Short mmCIF file of C-alpha atoms and ligand atoms in Angstrom, two decimals:
data_model
loop_
_atom_site.label_atom_id
_atom_site.label_comp_id
_atom_site.label_asym_id
_atom_site.label_seq_id
_atom_site.Cartn_x
_atom_site.Cartn_y
_atom_site.Cartn_z
CA UNK A 1 113.52 61.54 62.07
CA UNK A 2 112.54 59.43 64.97
CA UNK A 3 109.49 57.35 65.44
CA UNK A 4 107.90 58.61 68.66
CA UNK A 5 104.94 57.21 70.74
CA UNK A 6 102.91 59.49 72.51
CA UNK A 7 100.29 57.69 74.96
CA UNK A 8 97.60 60.06 76.16
CA UNK A 9 98.23 61.88 72.70
CA UNK A 10 94.79 62.99 72.14
CA UNK A 11 94.91 64.59 75.63
CA UNK A 12 95.32 68.31 76.62
CA UNK A 13 99.15 68.32 77.05
CA UNK A 14 99.43 65.39 74.78
CA UNK A 15 98.11 67.03 71.89
CA UNK A 16 100.34 70.08 71.96
CA UNK A 17 103.11 67.61 72.17
CA UNK A 18 102.21 65.61 69.15
CA UNK A 19 102.23 68.94 67.11
CA UNK A 20 105.44 69.81 68.47
CA UNK A 21 107.08 66.74 67.53
CA UNK A 22 105.69 66.71 64.05
CA UNK A 23 106.76 70.36 63.65
CA UNK A 24 110.36 69.23 64.45
CA UNK A 25 110.20 66.57 61.78
CA UNK A 26 109.53 63.49 63.43
CA UNK A 27 106.84 60.54 63.12
CA UNK A 28 104.10 60.35 65.56
CA UNK A 29 102.32 57.70 66.91
CA UNK A 30 99.56 58.93 68.92
CA UNK A 31 98.10 56.06 71.50
CA UNK A 32 94.67 57.18 73.43
CA UNK A 33 91.65 55.30 74.72
CA UNK A 34 89.83 58.62 74.48
CA UNK A 35 88.59 58.94 78.18
CA UNK A 36 89.23 62.20 78.60
CA UNK A 37 91.11 63.15 75.43
CA UNK A 38 89.22 63.36 72.15
CA UNK A 39 89.99 63.05 68.40
CA UNK A 40 88.95 66.55 68.01
CA UNK A 41 92.05 67.51 69.64
CA UNK A 42 94.04 66.21 66.80
CA UNK A 43 91.70 66.57 64.10
CA UNK A 44 94.18 69.14 62.54
CA UNK A 45 96.75 66.42 62.51
CA UNK A 46 94.98 63.69 60.89
CA UNK A 47 95.98 64.36 57.65
CA UNK A 48 99.62 64.94 58.38
CA UNK A 49 101.51 62.11 56.58
CA UNK A 50 103.85 61.52 59.72
CA UNK A 51 100.70 61.16 62.19
CA UNK A 52 99.01 57.95 63.08
CA UNK A 53 96.44 57.49 65.65
CA UNK A 54 95.59 54.18 67.44
CA UNK A 55 92.48 53.58 70.09
CA UNK A 56 94.46 51.63 73.03
CA UNK A 57 93.94 51.31 76.55
CA UNK A 58 97.66 51.31 78.24
CA UNK A 59 96.37 48.65 80.90
CA UNK A 60 96.88 45.98 78.17
CA UNK A 61 100.30 45.33 76.34
CA UNK A 62 101.50 47.12 73.29
CA UNK A 63 103.55 45.96 71.04
CA UNK A 64 104.78 48.43 68.17
CA UNK A 65 108.25 49.59 67.00
CA UNK A 66 109.27 53.09 67.72
CA UNK A 67 112.38 55.04 68.66
CA UNK A 68 110.98 56.95 71.96
CA UNK A 69 107.96 57.06 74.26
CA UNK A 70 106.44 59.70 76.14
CA UNK A 71 103.97 58.31 78.72
CA UNK A 72 101.23 60.87 79.34
CA UNK A 73 98.16 58.34 79.68
CA UNK A 74 96.23 59.05 82.80
CA UNK A 75 93.12 61.41 83.39
CA UNK A 76 94.65 64.67 85.47
CA UNK A 77 91.55 66.38 86.47
CA UNK A 78 90.35 65.53 90.01
CA UNK A 79 86.90 65.06 88.65
CA UNK A 80 87.85 62.80 86.23
CA UNK A 81 90.47 60.68 88.11
CA UNK A 82 87.83 60.14 90.68
CA UNK A 83 85.37 58.85 88.57
CA UNK A 84 86.63 55.61 88.28
CA UNK A 85 89.62 55.55 90.82
CA UNK A 86 90.31 51.80 90.52
CA UNK A 87 90.93 52.33 86.92
CA UNK A 88 93.12 55.57 87.40
CA UNK A 89 95.63 53.46 89.78
CA UNK A 90 95.63 50.70 87.07
CA UNK A 91 96.31 53.28 84.15
CA UNK A 92 99.16 54.59 86.27
CA UNK A 93 100.59 51.10 87.38
CA UNK A 94 99.82 48.71 84.67
CA UNK A 95 100.31 51.41 82.27
CA UNK A 96 103.80 52.24 83.38
CA UNK A 97 104.61 48.54 83.43
CA UNK A 98 103.51 48.11 79.94
CA UNK A 99 105.35 50.94 78.54
CA UNK A 100 108.43 50.44 80.61
CA UNK A 101 108.19 46.60 79.18
CA UNK A 102 107.84 48.18 75.61
CA UNK A 103 110.73 50.46 76.30
CA UNK A 104 112.77 47.70 77.81
CA UNK A 105 112.25 45.29 74.78
CA UNK A 106 113.15 48.28 72.14
CA UNK A 107 116.06 49.72 74.50
CA UNK A 108 114.47 53.12 74.03
CA UNK A 109 114.37 56.15 76.01
CA UNK A 110 111.04 56.66 77.83
CA UNK A 111 109.72 59.92 79.46
CA UNK A 112 107.16 59.63 82.10
CA UNK A 113 104.60 62.46 82.91
CA UNK A 114 104.41 62.44 86.85
CA UNK A 115 102.82 65.19 88.70
CA UNK A 116 103.50 67.80 91.73
CA UNK A 117 100.85 65.54 93.33
CA UNK A 118 103.44 63.25 94.47
CA UNK A 119 104.45 66.21 97.00
CA UNK A 120 100.94 65.79 98.45
CA UNK A 121 99.73 68.71 100.80
CA UNK A 122 103.21 69.71 101.25
CA UNK A 123 105.00 70.80 104.44
CA UNK A 124 107.99 72.11 102.47
CA UNK A 125 107.29 75.43 100.21
CA UNK A 126 108.25 75.68 97.35
CA UNK A 127 108.72 72.10 96.29
CA UNK A 128 112.56 71.12 95.62
CA UNK A 129 112.77 67.48 93.94
CA UNK A 130 114.32 66.37 97.08
CA UNK A 131 111.13 66.77 99.25
CA UNK A 132 109.58 63.32 99.94
CA UNK A 133 106.15 64.57 100.11
CA UNK A 134 103.04 64.44 102.42
CA UNK A 135 100.51 62.31 100.66
CA UNK A 136 97.31 60.60 102.10
CA UNK A 137 97.53 57.01 100.82
CA UNK A 138 93.87 56.21 101.39
CA UNK A 139 92.11 59.46 100.33
CA UNK A 140 90.06 60.70 97.40
CA UNK A 141 93.03 61.91 95.45
CA UNK A 142 95.26 59.02 96.51
CA UNK A 143 93.98 56.88 93.20
CA UNK A 144 96.00 59.64 91.33
CA UNK A 145 98.56 60.71 93.79
CA UNK A 146 99.93 57.09 94.86
CA UNK A 147 99.52 55.85 91.41
CA UNK A 148 101.80 58.32 90.14
CA UNK A 149 104.28 57.69 92.96
CA UNK A 150 104.03 54.04 92.04
CA UNK A 151 104.71 54.74 88.70
CA UNK A 152 108.10 56.83 89.53
CA UNK A 153 108.96 53.95 91.69
CA UNK A 154 108.46 51.60 88.61
CA UNK A 155 110.84 53.92 86.32
CA UNK A 156 113.68 54.12 88.83
CA UNK A 157 113.52 50.33 89.43
CA UNK A 158 113.62 49.50 85.56
CA UNK A 159 116.36 52.38 85.72
CA UNK A 160 118.38 50.42 88.13
CA UNK A 161 117.41 46.74 87.34
CA UNK A 162 117.24 47.13 83.50
CA UNK A 163 119.44 50.28 82.74
CA UNK A 164 116.35 51.72 81.03
CA UNK A 165 117.02 55.42 79.86
CA UNK A 166 114.11 57.37 81.49
CA UNK A 167 113.22 60.91 82.04
CA UNK A 168 110.82 61.58 85.06
CA UNK A 169 109.17 65.09 85.04
CA UNK A 170 107.00 66.06 87.92
CA UNK A 171 104.52 68.47 85.80
CA UNK A 172 103.03 71.49 87.92
CA UNK A 173 99.49 72.80 87.01
CA UNK A 174 99.55 73.66 83.47
CA UNK A 175 96.67 75.23 81.44
CA UNK A 176 96.01 76.52 77.83
CA UNK A 177 93.81 75.66 74.63
CA UNK A 178 92.08 72.21 74.22
CA UNK A 179 91.63 71.63 78.03
CA UNK A 180 88.01 70.22 78.26
CA UNK A 181 85.32 72.87 78.51
CA UNK A 182 83.79 70.43 81.27
CA UNK A 183 87.38 69.01 82.41
CA UNK A 184 86.86 70.30 85.86
CA UNK A 185 89.83 71.84 86.56
CA UNK A 186 90.13 75.26 87.82
CA UNK A 187 91.25 77.34 84.97
CA UNK A 188 88.84 75.96 82.62
CA UNK A 189 86.21 75.97 85.09
CA UNK A 190 86.58 79.68 85.91
CA UNK A 191 86.93 80.90 82.17
CA UNK A 192 84.12 78.80 81.18
CA UNK A 193 81.90 80.25 84.00
CA UNK A 194 83.09 83.68 83.31
CA UNK A 195 82.24 83.77 79.77
CA UNK A 196 78.92 82.45 80.47
CA UNK A 197 78.49 84.97 83.11
CA UNK A 198 77.63 82.26 85.37
CA UNK A 199 78.75 82.32 89.30
CA UNK A 200 82.48 81.38 89.60
CA UNK A 201 83.14 78.63 91.71
CA UNK A 202 85.45 79.11 94.50
CA UNK A 203 86.05 76.22 96.51
CA UNK A 204 86.78 76.85 100.22
CA UNK A 205 87.81 80.04 100.99
CA UNK A 206 89.83 80.65 97.82
CA UNK A 207 92.98 80.95 99.81
CA UNK A 208 95.10 78.06 98.50
CA UNK A 209 97.64 78.34 95.97
CA UNK A 210 98.58 76.90 92.68
CA UNK A 211 101.22 78.31 90.47
CA UNK A 212 100.33 78.07 86.74
CA UNK A 213 102.09 77.26 83.66
CA UNK A 214 101.10 78.02 79.90
CA UNK A 215 100.96 74.77 77.86
CA UNK A 216 103.61 75.99 75.23
CA UNK A 217 106.35 76.70 78.17
CA UNK A 218 105.58 73.17 79.42
CA UNK A 219 105.93 71.31 75.86
CA UNK A 220 109.26 73.27 75.37
CA UNK A 221 110.36 71.90 78.70
CA UNK A 222 109.35 68.35 78.12
CA UNK A 223 111.03 68.04 74.92
CA UNK A 224 114.02 69.78 76.18
CA UNK A 225 114.25 67.19 79.04
CA UNK A 226 113.50 64.22 76.70
CA UNK A 227 116.01 65.42 74.28
CA UNK A 228 118.83 66.71 76.41
CA UNK A 229 122.18 64.92 76.10
CA UNK A 230 122.73 65.11 79.88
CA UNK A 231 121.99 61.33 81.50
CA UNK A 232 120.05 62.88 84.35
CA UNK A 233 116.74 60.64 84.67
CA UNK A 234 114.98 63.10 86.82
CA UNK A 235 112.76 63.58 88.94
CA UNK A 236 112.68 66.98 87.37
CA UNK A 237 110.21 69.73 88.51
CA UNK A 238 108.23 71.53 85.44
CA UNK A 239 106.34 74.38 86.31
CA UNK A 240 106.02 78.03 86.58
CA UNK A 241 106.87 79.55 90.20
CA UNK A 242 104.42 81.99 89.71
CA UNK A 243 101.89 81.50 92.67
CA UNK A 244 98.47 82.76 92.97
CA UNK A 245 95.47 82.12 95.24
CA UNK A 246 92.37 80.49 93.81
CA UNK A 247 90.44 84.02 94.57
CA UNK A 248 93.09 86.23 92.89
CA UNK A 249 92.96 83.62 89.89
CA UNK A 250 89.05 84.30 90.16
CA UNK A 251 89.35 87.89 90.21
CA UNK A 252 92.00 87.96 87.33
CA UNK A 253 89.79 86.05 84.99
CA UNK A 254 86.59 88.10 85.65
CA UNK A 255 88.61 91.20 85.00
CA UNK A 256 89.98 89.61 81.73
CA UNK A 257 86.78 88.83 80.28
CA UNK A 258 84.83 91.68 81.50
CA UNK A 259 82.51 89.43 83.07
CA UNK A 260 79.64 90.10 85.27
CA UNK A 261 80.17 86.98 87.21
CA UNK A 262 80.47 87.12 90.89
CA UNK A 263 82.28 84.53 92.97
CA UNK A 264 80.44 81.66 94.86
CA UNK A 265 82.04 79.96 97.72
CA UNK A 266 81.57 76.22 97.58
CA UNK A 267 82.98 73.45 100.11
CA UNK A 268 86.67 72.62 99.84
CA UNK A 269 87.15 68.86 98.53
CA UNK A 270 89.13 66.83 100.79
CA UNK A 271 92.93 66.80 100.96
CA UNK A 272 93.06 69.52 98.63
CA UNK A 273 96.71 70.78 99.07
CA UNK A 274 96.75 74.31 100.59
CA UNK A 275 99.87 75.22 98.64
CA UNK A 276 101.96 74.29 95.85
CA UNK A 277 104.79 76.16 93.98
CA UNK A 278 107.62 74.35 92.22
CA UNK A 279 111.20 74.99 92.80
CA UNK A 280 112.49 75.08 89.20
CA UNK A 281 116.29 75.72 89.98
CA UNK A 282 117.27 72.20 88.69
CA UNK A 283 115.15 72.62 85.32
CA UNK A 284 117.09 75.80 84.60
CA UNK A 285 120.33 74.29 85.48
CA UNK A 286 119.68 71.16 83.63
CA UNK A 287 117.81 72.53 80.62
CA UNK A 288 118.54 76.34 80.28
CA UNK A 289 114.68 76.50 80.33
CA UNK A 290 112.46 78.77 82.37
CA UNK A 291 108.99 79.52 81.51
CA UNK A 292 108.35 83.01 79.64
CA UNK A 293 104.61 83.19 79.61
CA UNK A 294 103.14 85.50 82.06
CA UNK A 295 99.65 84.34 83.56
CA UNK A 296 97.70 87.05 82.13
CA UNK A 297 99.04 86.52 78.63
CA UNK A 298 98.42 82.85 79.03
CA UNK A 299 95.01 83.37 80.25
CA UNK A 300 94.17 85.82 77.42
CA UNK A 301 95.08 83.25 74.89
CA UNK A 302 92.99 80.26 76.95
CA UNK A 303 90.13 82.59 77.08
CA UNK A 304 90.13 83.27 73.42
CA UNK A 305 90.18 79.68 72.71
CA UNK A 306 87.27 78.77 75.10
CA UNK A 307 85.43 81.97 73.68
CA UNK A 308 85.69 80.18 70.09
CA UNK A 309 84.90 76.85 71.54
CA UNK A 310 81.84 77.92 73.26
CA UNK A 311 80.65 79.99 70.47
CA UNK A 312 81.16 76.78 68.17
CA UNK A 313 78.87 74.96 70.57
CA UNK A 314 76.33 77.87 70.97
CA UNK A 315 76.63 78.13 74.85
CA UNK A 316 78.05 81.46 75.39
CA UNK A 317 75.74 83.65 77.25
P1 NAD B 401 94.31 64.99 79.77
O1 NAD B 401 93.33 64.15 80.72
O2 NAD B 401 93.66 66.11 79.04
O3 NAD B 401 95.07 63.60 79.08
C1 NAD B 401 95.20 62.41 79.29
C2 NAD B 401 94.97 61.43 77.98
O4 NAD B 401 95.15 60.29 78.37
C3 NAD B 401 93.58 61.63 77.53
O5 NAD B 401 93.70 61.63 76.36
C4 NAD B 401 92.95 60.39 78.08
O6 NAD B 401 91.88 59.84 77.30
C5 NAD B 401 94.21 59.53 77.84
N1 NAD B 401 94.10 58.18 79.01
C6 NAD B 401 93.48 58.31 80.09
N2 NAD B 401 93.53 56.91 80.73
C7 NAD B 401 94.30 56.20 79.50
C8 NAD B 401 94.61 54.61 79.40
N3 NAD B 401 94.23 53.83 80.17
N4 NAD B 401 95.05 54.28 77.85
C9 NAD B 401 95.19 55.39 77.25
N5 NAD B 401 94.86 56.64 77.17
C10 NAD B 401 94.57 56.87 78.27
O7 NAD B 401 95.34 65.59 80.94
P2 NAD B 401 96.39 66.48 80.53
O8 NAD B 401 96.60 67.59 81.42
O9 NAD B 401 96.84 66.38 79.01
O10 NAD B 401 97.61 65.49 81.31
C11 NAD B 401 98.64 64.65 80.43
C12 NAD B 401 99.47 63.75 81.32
O11 NAD B 401 100.26 65.20 82.09
C13 NAD B 401 98.85 63.28 82.58
O12 NAD B 401 99.75 61.92 82.95
C14 NAD B 401 98.77 64.16 83.72
O13 NAD B 401 98.67 63.21 84.92
C15 NAD B 401 100.07 64.86 83.36
N6 NAD B 401 100.14 65.93 84.30
C16 NAD B 401 99.05 66.96 83.92
C17 NAD B 401 99.15 68.14 84.51
C18 NAD B 401 98.14 69.37 84.11
O14 NAD B 401 98.16 70.37 84.99
N7 NAD B 401 98.02 69.45 82.95
C19 NAD B 401 99.76 68.28 85.97
C20 NAD B 401 100.55 67.36 86.39
C21 NAD B 401 100.70 66.05 85.63
N1 UDP B 402 105.37 44.74 77.19
C1 UDP B 402 104.40 45.19 76.10
N2 UDP B 402 105.06 45.41 75.07
C2 UDP B 402 106.36 45.04 74.77
C3 UDP B 402 107.22 44.59 75.88
C4 UDP B 402 106.27 44.33 76.92
O1 UDP B 402 103.46 45.51 76.31
O2 UDP B 402 106.87 45.23 73.72
C5 UDP B 402 104.50 44.51 78.50
C6 UDP B 402 104.15 43.00 78.56
O3 UDP B 402 102.66 43.30 79.22
C7 UDP B 402 104.81 42.81 80.08
C8 UDP B 402 105.06 44.11 80.53
O4 UDP B 402 105.25 45.21 79.33
O5 UDP B 402 104.22 42.11 81.17
C9 UDP B 402 106.53 44.10 81.20
O6 UDP B 402 107.67 43.91 80.71
P1 UDP B 402 108.81 43.17 81.13
O7 UDP B 402 109.41 42.89 80.27
O8 UDP B 402 109.35 43.95 81.99
O9 UDP B 402 108.30 42.06 81.83
P2 UDP B 402 107.54 40.30 81.77
O10 UDP B 402 107.32 40.31 80.38
O11 UDP B 402 108.78 39.55 82.29
O12 UDP B 402 106.45 40.51 82.51
N1 UDP B 403 88.94 74.92 92.40
C1 UDP B 403 88.18 75.73 92.66
N2 UDP B 403 86.98 75.97 91.73
C2 UDP B 403 86.84 74.96 90.61
C3 UDP B 403 87.93 74.07 90.46
C4 UDP B 403 88.88 73.87 91.37
O1 UDP B 403 88.37 76.66 93.59
O2 UDP B 403 85.88 74.99 90.22
C5 UDP B 403 90.44 74.86 93.27
C6 UDP B 403 90.52 73.49 93.75
O3 UDP B 403 89.85 73.24 94.98
C7 UDP B 403 92.16 73.25 94.10
C8 UDP B 403 92.63 74.38 92.75
O4 UDP B 403 91.53 75.02 92.50
O5 UDP B 403 92.41 74.18 95.28
C9 UDP B 403 93.09 73.71 91.73
O6 UDP B 403 92.48 72.70 91.30
P1 UDP B 403 92.40 71.70 90.11
O7 UDP B 403 91.34 70.67 90.11
O8 UDP B 403 92.59 72.56 88.70
O9 UDP B 403 94.16 71.11 90.18
P2 UDP B 403 94.90 70.45 91.34
O10 UDP B 403 93.98 70.51 92.71
O11 UDP B 403 95.01 69.17 90.95
O12 UDP B 403 95.87 71.29 91.59
#
């Protein structure tokens, strides 16, 4: 049994990771400032004897004793990370420095939730880890993209300079239960809109693509990477290479929910990447992992979750 710190543990992916690590018999310390996450996401874990939650902002130093660290703290939806961009950069950069300092003092392994956004609007498709990316350093998405890029730099400098044991994963679009209904990301937006029979807001012409990974597959990959005996520090792409356009996604969600919604086109936000698909060859080689959940199966589970959640909120049409 290890004592494991998960920053951002009350968020969407973090809450699933808390659950998986508790199930594997570990003790979990969940640290979160509840900016986009909530106690509700981990309410079912609060009575677990090996689960502990601490309200804390990773921009400030943290002195705890643990055997392993997963650093997930950072808002991930464009709406939320652009709400207070300076805080987003601080969370990525100061948060990384503090968690790396903690890992260095304790001499423990540390995982960083990096992102496909480090590739920006990619000129290479699909994106392998060797691609350096195409990122606007001063645009609306830069607080997130450049913050995460700087965090990767810090992880690799602590690795080279202080011999820290790191694992850097570049996570591609992930979806599933416990995304917030007002999270602003595309899957939660479309599902909530479809269940309420409201217009489905497709940005631009909906020709831009993403590749969506179901959260259970992502958590399996994250834990396999962190606990692999291979010394490989990353960066490692984690995601599902099944690529769809936003228009196709909207049509699929309308069909799966039997919704009366129609598509409404809205302006494309600036710097919105035109396409994104992970090359997961390395993850397959290093971890023997590959995603197993088909998009429609994952969407059905996600739709069930939001159906129940909206019914509890009394807001389903
Ligand atoms: P999320 O917004 O649900 O979770 C982020 C969590 O971090 C929330 O609980 C939030 O309250 C917490 N947090 C934010 N700032 C904090 C701070 N300063 N101190 C402490 N806690 C803080 O998002 P998610 O989708 O679960 O993303 C988790 C991680 O994975 C993030 O680092 C994100 O960048 C990364 N990621 C996610 C995706 C995806 O598609 N979900 C893709 C790429 C990378
Ligand atoms: N830090 C922390 N917890 C610890 C050790 C360090 O939060 O247990 C923070 C502390 O704020 C420090 C940062 O991590 O500034 C970086 O630590 P490091 O040892 O790399 O640098 P230094 O202490 O020399 O600034
Ligand atoms: N998007 C959309 N309608 C929405 C929300 C998002 O068409 O209501 C588009 C967005 O423009 C982007 C894609 O869906 O092209 C994925 O957006 P998301 O915010 O989920 O993630 P990211 O852009 O960070 O990959």
